[in-house]
């Protein structure tokens, strides 16, 4: 049976007790997989597309990915860090080129790739109004890369921005490692965000839908 390989940053990472209560989406995604479907998370804290590739993490994926597997690619939080040349990428140039490398790697091994825009940061103004757009040009840049690669894209940025605006400042607190920060998820938040991903993956149809539990089964 096909397996899922997940590339990303701290919002995706499979955490252990040393980073508790931080919980990545790859941990919660296990709750949504059908029996027998395996998932391997390669995500690490603080990685951008540039540093992920430079550290050999894409190469590590290529050693494990097999025909029919699904590679999920979710970046955008750290590519914007201009103060760090080892991570920064321009959204109109090398960010997109790096994403295309993930697509090429998957297809070289007869696997599938899905691009996922980054989840929203939990940002509200002093009146409790949600502030969208914390990832700047990167979600749109990923959409462009997906079009260039002819790969499916899940716009988690828009989905999670709408969700956070709806639940509000107070009720969104338990989802994140608040008040420490408004980026990293706790278990409850990872389950919610992975649920959005699962829903959108099912919408893509096959070969993705059969990897996930249907809503009426849960």
Short mmCIF file of C-alpha atoms in Angstrom, two decimals:
data_model
loop_
_atom_site.label_atom_id
_atom_site.label_comp_id
_atom_site.label_asym_id
_atom_site.label_seq_id
_atom_site.Cartn_x
_atom_site.Cartn_y
_atom_site.Cartn_z
CA UNK A 1 0.00 0.00 0.00
CA UNK A 2 1.17 3.53 -0.78
CA UNK A 3 2.64 5.58 2.06
CA UNK A 4 2.69 9.30 2.77
CA UNK A 5 5.95 11.22 3.10
CA UNK A 6 5.63 14.69 4.64
CA UNK A 7 8.14 17.53 4.13
CA UNK A 8 7.82 20.72 6.12
CA UNK A 9 8.73 22.80 9.15
CA UNK A 10 7.82 22.94 12.85
CA UNK A 11 4.09 23.15 12.15
CA UNK A 12 4.41 19.73 10.50
CA UNK A 13 7.14 18.04 12.59
CA UNK A 14 6.53 14.81 14.48
CA UNK A 15 7.52 15.90 17.99
CA UNK A 16 8.70 13.91 20.99
CA UNK A 17 8.54 14.67 24.68
CA UNK A 18 11.51 17.06 24.57
CA UNK A 19 9.42 19.60 22.63
CA UNK A 20 6.10 18.98 24.43
CA UNK A 21 3.45 20.42 24.18
CA UNK A 22 4.37 21.39 20.61
CA UNK A 23 2.60 19.04 18.20
CA UNK A 24 2.99 18.94 14.43
CA UNK A 25 0.37 18.17 11.84
CA UNK A 26 2.13 14.94 10.88
CA UNK A 27 1.43 13.58 14.37
CA UNK A 28 -2.27 14.31 14.17
CA UNK A 29 -2.54 13.13 10.58
CA UNK A 30 -2.12 9.56 11.83
CA UNK A 31 -5.62 9.80 13.30
CA UNK A 32 -7.09 10.25 9.84
CA UNK A 33 -5.28 7.50 7.93
CA UNK A 34 -6.91 4.24 6.97
CA UNK A 35 -5.62 1.09 8.57
CA UNK A 36 -2.38 0.01 6.93
CA UNK A 37 -1.45 3.42 5.50
CA UNK A 38 1.95 4.52 6.73
CA UNK A 39 3.19 8.06 7.14
CA UNK A 40 6.81 9.20 7.42
CA UNK A 41 7.50 12.76 8.55
CA UNK A 42 10.73 14.43 7.44
CA UNK A 43 9.72 17.86 8.78
CA UNK A 44 12.03 19.74 11.12
CA UNK A 45 11.77 22.94 13.13
CA UNK A 46 12.91 26.11 11.43
CA UNK A 47 13.41 24.69 7.96
CA UNK A 48 12.70 26.53 4.76
CA UNK A 49 12.70 24.95 1.32
CA UNK A 50 16.30 26.12 0.98
CA UNK A 51 17.67 24.75 4.25
CA UNK A 52 15.61 21.55 3.98
CA UNK A 53 17.20 20.75 0.63
CA UNK A 54 20.67 21.95 1.66
CA UNK A 55 20.69 19.63 4.67
CA UNK A 56 19.97 16.62 2.49
CA UNK A 57 16.42 16.08 3.69
CA UNK A 58 14.98 15.93 0.18
CA UNK A 59 17.72 13.46 -0.70
CA UNK A 60 16.64 11.38 2.30
CA UNK A 61 13.07 11.40 1.01
CA UNK A 62 14.28 10.18 -2.38
CA UNK A 63 15.88 7.17 -0.71
CA UNK A 64 12.55 6.09 0.76
CA UNK A 65 9.92 7.20 -1.72
CA UNK A 66 8.49 4.49 -3.95
CA UNK A 67 6.09 4.29 -6.90
CA UNK A 68 2.56 5.23 -5.88
CA UNK A 69 3.61 7.04 -2.70
CA UNK A 70 2.37 10.56 -1.90
CA UNK A 71 4.76 13.40 -1.02
CA UNK A 72 3.17 16.29 0.90
CA UNK A 73 5.15 19.54 0.73
CA UNK A 74 4.27 22.32 3.21
CA UNK A 75 6.55 25.34 3.58
CA UNK A 76 6.34 29.11 3.94
CA UNK A 77 6.95 29.98 7.59
CA UNK A 78 10.73 30.22 7.33
CA UNK A 79 11.42 31.05 3.69
CA UNK A 80 10.54 34.67 4.52
CA UNK A 81 13.37 35.13 7.05
CA UNK A 82 15.48 37.72 5.24
CA UNK A 83 17.80 38.01 8.22
CA UNK A 84 19.00 34.44 7.64
CA UNK A 85 20.63 33.81 4.25
CA UNK A 86 20.69 30.06 4.92
CA UNK A 87 16.88 29.99 4.91
CA UNK A 88 15.58 32.99 2.99
CA UNK A 89 14.13 32.49 -0.48
CA UNK A 90 12.50 35.00 -2.79
CA UNK A 91 8.85 34.03 -3.36
CA UNK A 92 9.01 34.80 -7.06
CA UNK A 93 12.23 32.93 -7.81
CA UNK A 94 14.08 30.38 -5.68
CA UNK A 95 11.11 29.52 -3.44
CA UNK A 96 9.21 28.31 -6.48
CA UNK A 97 12.26 26.66 -8.00
CA UNK A 98 12.84 24.74 -4.77
CA UNK A 99 9.24 23.56 -4.74
CA UNK A 100 9.65 22.31 -8.28
CA UNK A 101 12.56 20.19 -7.08
CA UNK A 102 10.22 18.38 -4.70
CA UNK A 103 7.78 17.73 -7.53
CA UNK A 104 10.54 16.49 -9.81
CA UNK A 105 11.90 14.17 -7.11
CA UNK A 106 8.48 12.61 -6.55
CA UNK A 107 7.80 12.09 -10.22
CA UNK A 108 11.23 10.67 -10.87
CA UNK A 109 10.22 7.86 -8.52
CA UNK A 110 6.71 7.56 -10.04
CA UNK A 111 5.18 9.02 -6.90
CA UNK A 112 2.65 11.84 -6.43
CA UNK A 113 3.19 15.31 -4.97
CA UNK A 114 0.75 17.68 -3.27
CA UNK A 115 1.68 21.26 -2.35
CA UNK A 116 0.19 22.69 0.85
CA UNK A 117 0.30 26.39 1.73
CA UNK A 118 1.35 27.16 5.34
CA UNK A 119 -1.19 27.30 8.15
CA UNK A 120 -2.03 30.78 9.39
CA UNK A 121 -0.36 32.32 12.40
CA UNK A 122 -2.64 33.17 15.28
CA UNK A 123 -2.52 36.96 15.08
CA UNK A 124 -5.21 39.32 16.40
CA UNK A 125 -5.25 43.08 16.95
CA UNK A 126 -6.02 44.79 20.26
CA UNK A 127 -9.75 44.59 19.49
CA UNK A 128 -9.61 40.85 18.90
CA UNK A 129 -9.91 41.08 15.13
CA UNK A 130 -7.96 38.43 13.24
CA UNK A 131 -5.06 39.69 11.11
CA UNK A 132 -4.65 37.71 7.85
CA UNK A 133 -1.70 37.71 5.48
CA UNK A 134 1.09 36.79 7.90
CA UNK A 135 2.85 34.75 5.20
CA UNK A 136 3.02 37.54 2.67
CA UNK A 137 3.60 36.47 -0.92
CA UNK A 138 4.51 32.85 -0.15
CA UNK A 139 1.07 31.21 -0.37
CA UNK A 140 0.48 32.77 -3.79
CA UNK A 141 4.00 31.79 -4.84
CA UNK A 142 3.25 28.19 -3.92
CA UNK A 143 0.09 28.35 -6.03
CA UNK A 144 2.20 29.49 -8.97
CA UNK A 145 4.69 26.68 -8.40
CA UNK A 146 1.85 24.15 -8.25
CA UNK A 147 0.52 25.45 -11.57
CA UNK A 148 3.98 25.21 -13.11
CA UNK A 149 4.40 21.67 -11.79
CA UNK A 150 0.83 20.70 -12.73
CA UNK A 151 0.48 19.45 -9.16
CA UNK A 152 -2.55 19.63 -6.85
CA UNK A 153 -2.50 22.32 -4.19
CA UNK A 154 -4.32 22.62 -0.89
CA UNK A 155 -4.69 26.21 0.30
CA UNK A 156 -4.44 25.70 4.04
CA UNK A 157 -3.52 29.35 4.48
CA UNK A 158 -6.95 30.53 3.38
CA UNK A 159 -8.75 27.72 5.19
CA UNK A 160 -7.01 28.32 8.51
CA UNK A 161 -7.26 32.11 8.26
CA UNK A 162 -11.02 31.79 7.83
CA UNK A 163 -11.20 29.31 10.70
CA UNK A 164 -9.21 31.44 13.15
CA UNK A 165 -11.19 34.54 12.26
CA UNK A 166 -14.35 32.58 12.98
CA UNK A 167 -13.40 31.06 16.34
CA UNK A 168 -11.83 34.28 17.55
CA UNK A 169 -8.96 35.30 19.79
CA UNK A 170 -10.10 33.57 22.99
CA UNK A 171 -11.17 30.19 21.60
CA UNK A 172 -8.12 29.89 19.35
CA UNK A 173 -5.72 30.04 22.32
CA UNK A 174 -5.93 26.31 23.23
CA UNK A 175 -4.92 25.36 19.67
CA UNK A 176 -1.51 27.01 19.86
CA UNK A 177 1.40 27.09 22.30
CA UNK A 178 -0.10 30.30 23.66
CA UNK A 179 0.97 32.55 25.34
CA UNK A 180 4.49 31.42 24.43
CA UNK A 181 3.87 31.87 20.72
CA UNK A 182 1.18 32.00 18.05
CA UNK A 183 2.80 29.78 15.42
CA UNK A 184 3.32 26.34 16.95
CA UNK A 185 0.41 24.01 17.57
CA UNK A 186 -0.61 22.02 20.61
CA UNK A 187 -2.28 18.64 20.19
CA UNK A 188 -5.78 20.08 19.84
CA UNK A 189 -4.62 22.49 17.15
CA UNK A 190 -2.74 19.83 15.23
CA UNK A 191 -5.85 17.64 15.17
CA UNK A 192 -7.94 20.51 13.81
CA UNK A 193 -5.40 21.49 11.16
CA UNK A 194 -4.78 17.89 10.08
CA UNK A 195 -8.54 17.49 9.83
CA UNK A 196 -8.69 20.32 7.32
CA UNK A 197 -5.88 18.69 5.35
CA UNK A 198 -7.61 15.30 5.40
CA UNK A 199 -10.86 16.85 4.16
CA UNK A 200 -9.13 18.60 1.28
CA UNK A 201 -7.09 15.52 0.37
CA UNK A 202 -10.29 13.50 0.05
CA UNK A 203 -11.68 16.16 -2.28
CA UNK A 204 -8.78 15.54 -4.66
CA UNK A 205 -10.13 12.07 -5.39
CA UNK A 206 -7.85 9.16 -6.16
CA UNK A 207 -5.11 8.19 -5.55
CA UNK A 208 -5.47 10.33 -2.40
CA UNK A 209 -8.99 9.73 -1.14
CA UNK A 210 -8.55 6.06 -0.29
CA UNK A 211 -5.65 6.88 2.06
CA UNK A 212 -7.96 8.63 4.51
CA UNK A 213 -10.89 7.64 6.69
CA UNK A 214 -14.18 8.93 5.34
CA UNK A 215 -16.06 11.35 7.59
CA UNK A 216 -18.95 8.97 8.17
CA UNK A 217 -16.48 6.32 9.36
CA UNK A 218 -14.95 8.54 12.05
#
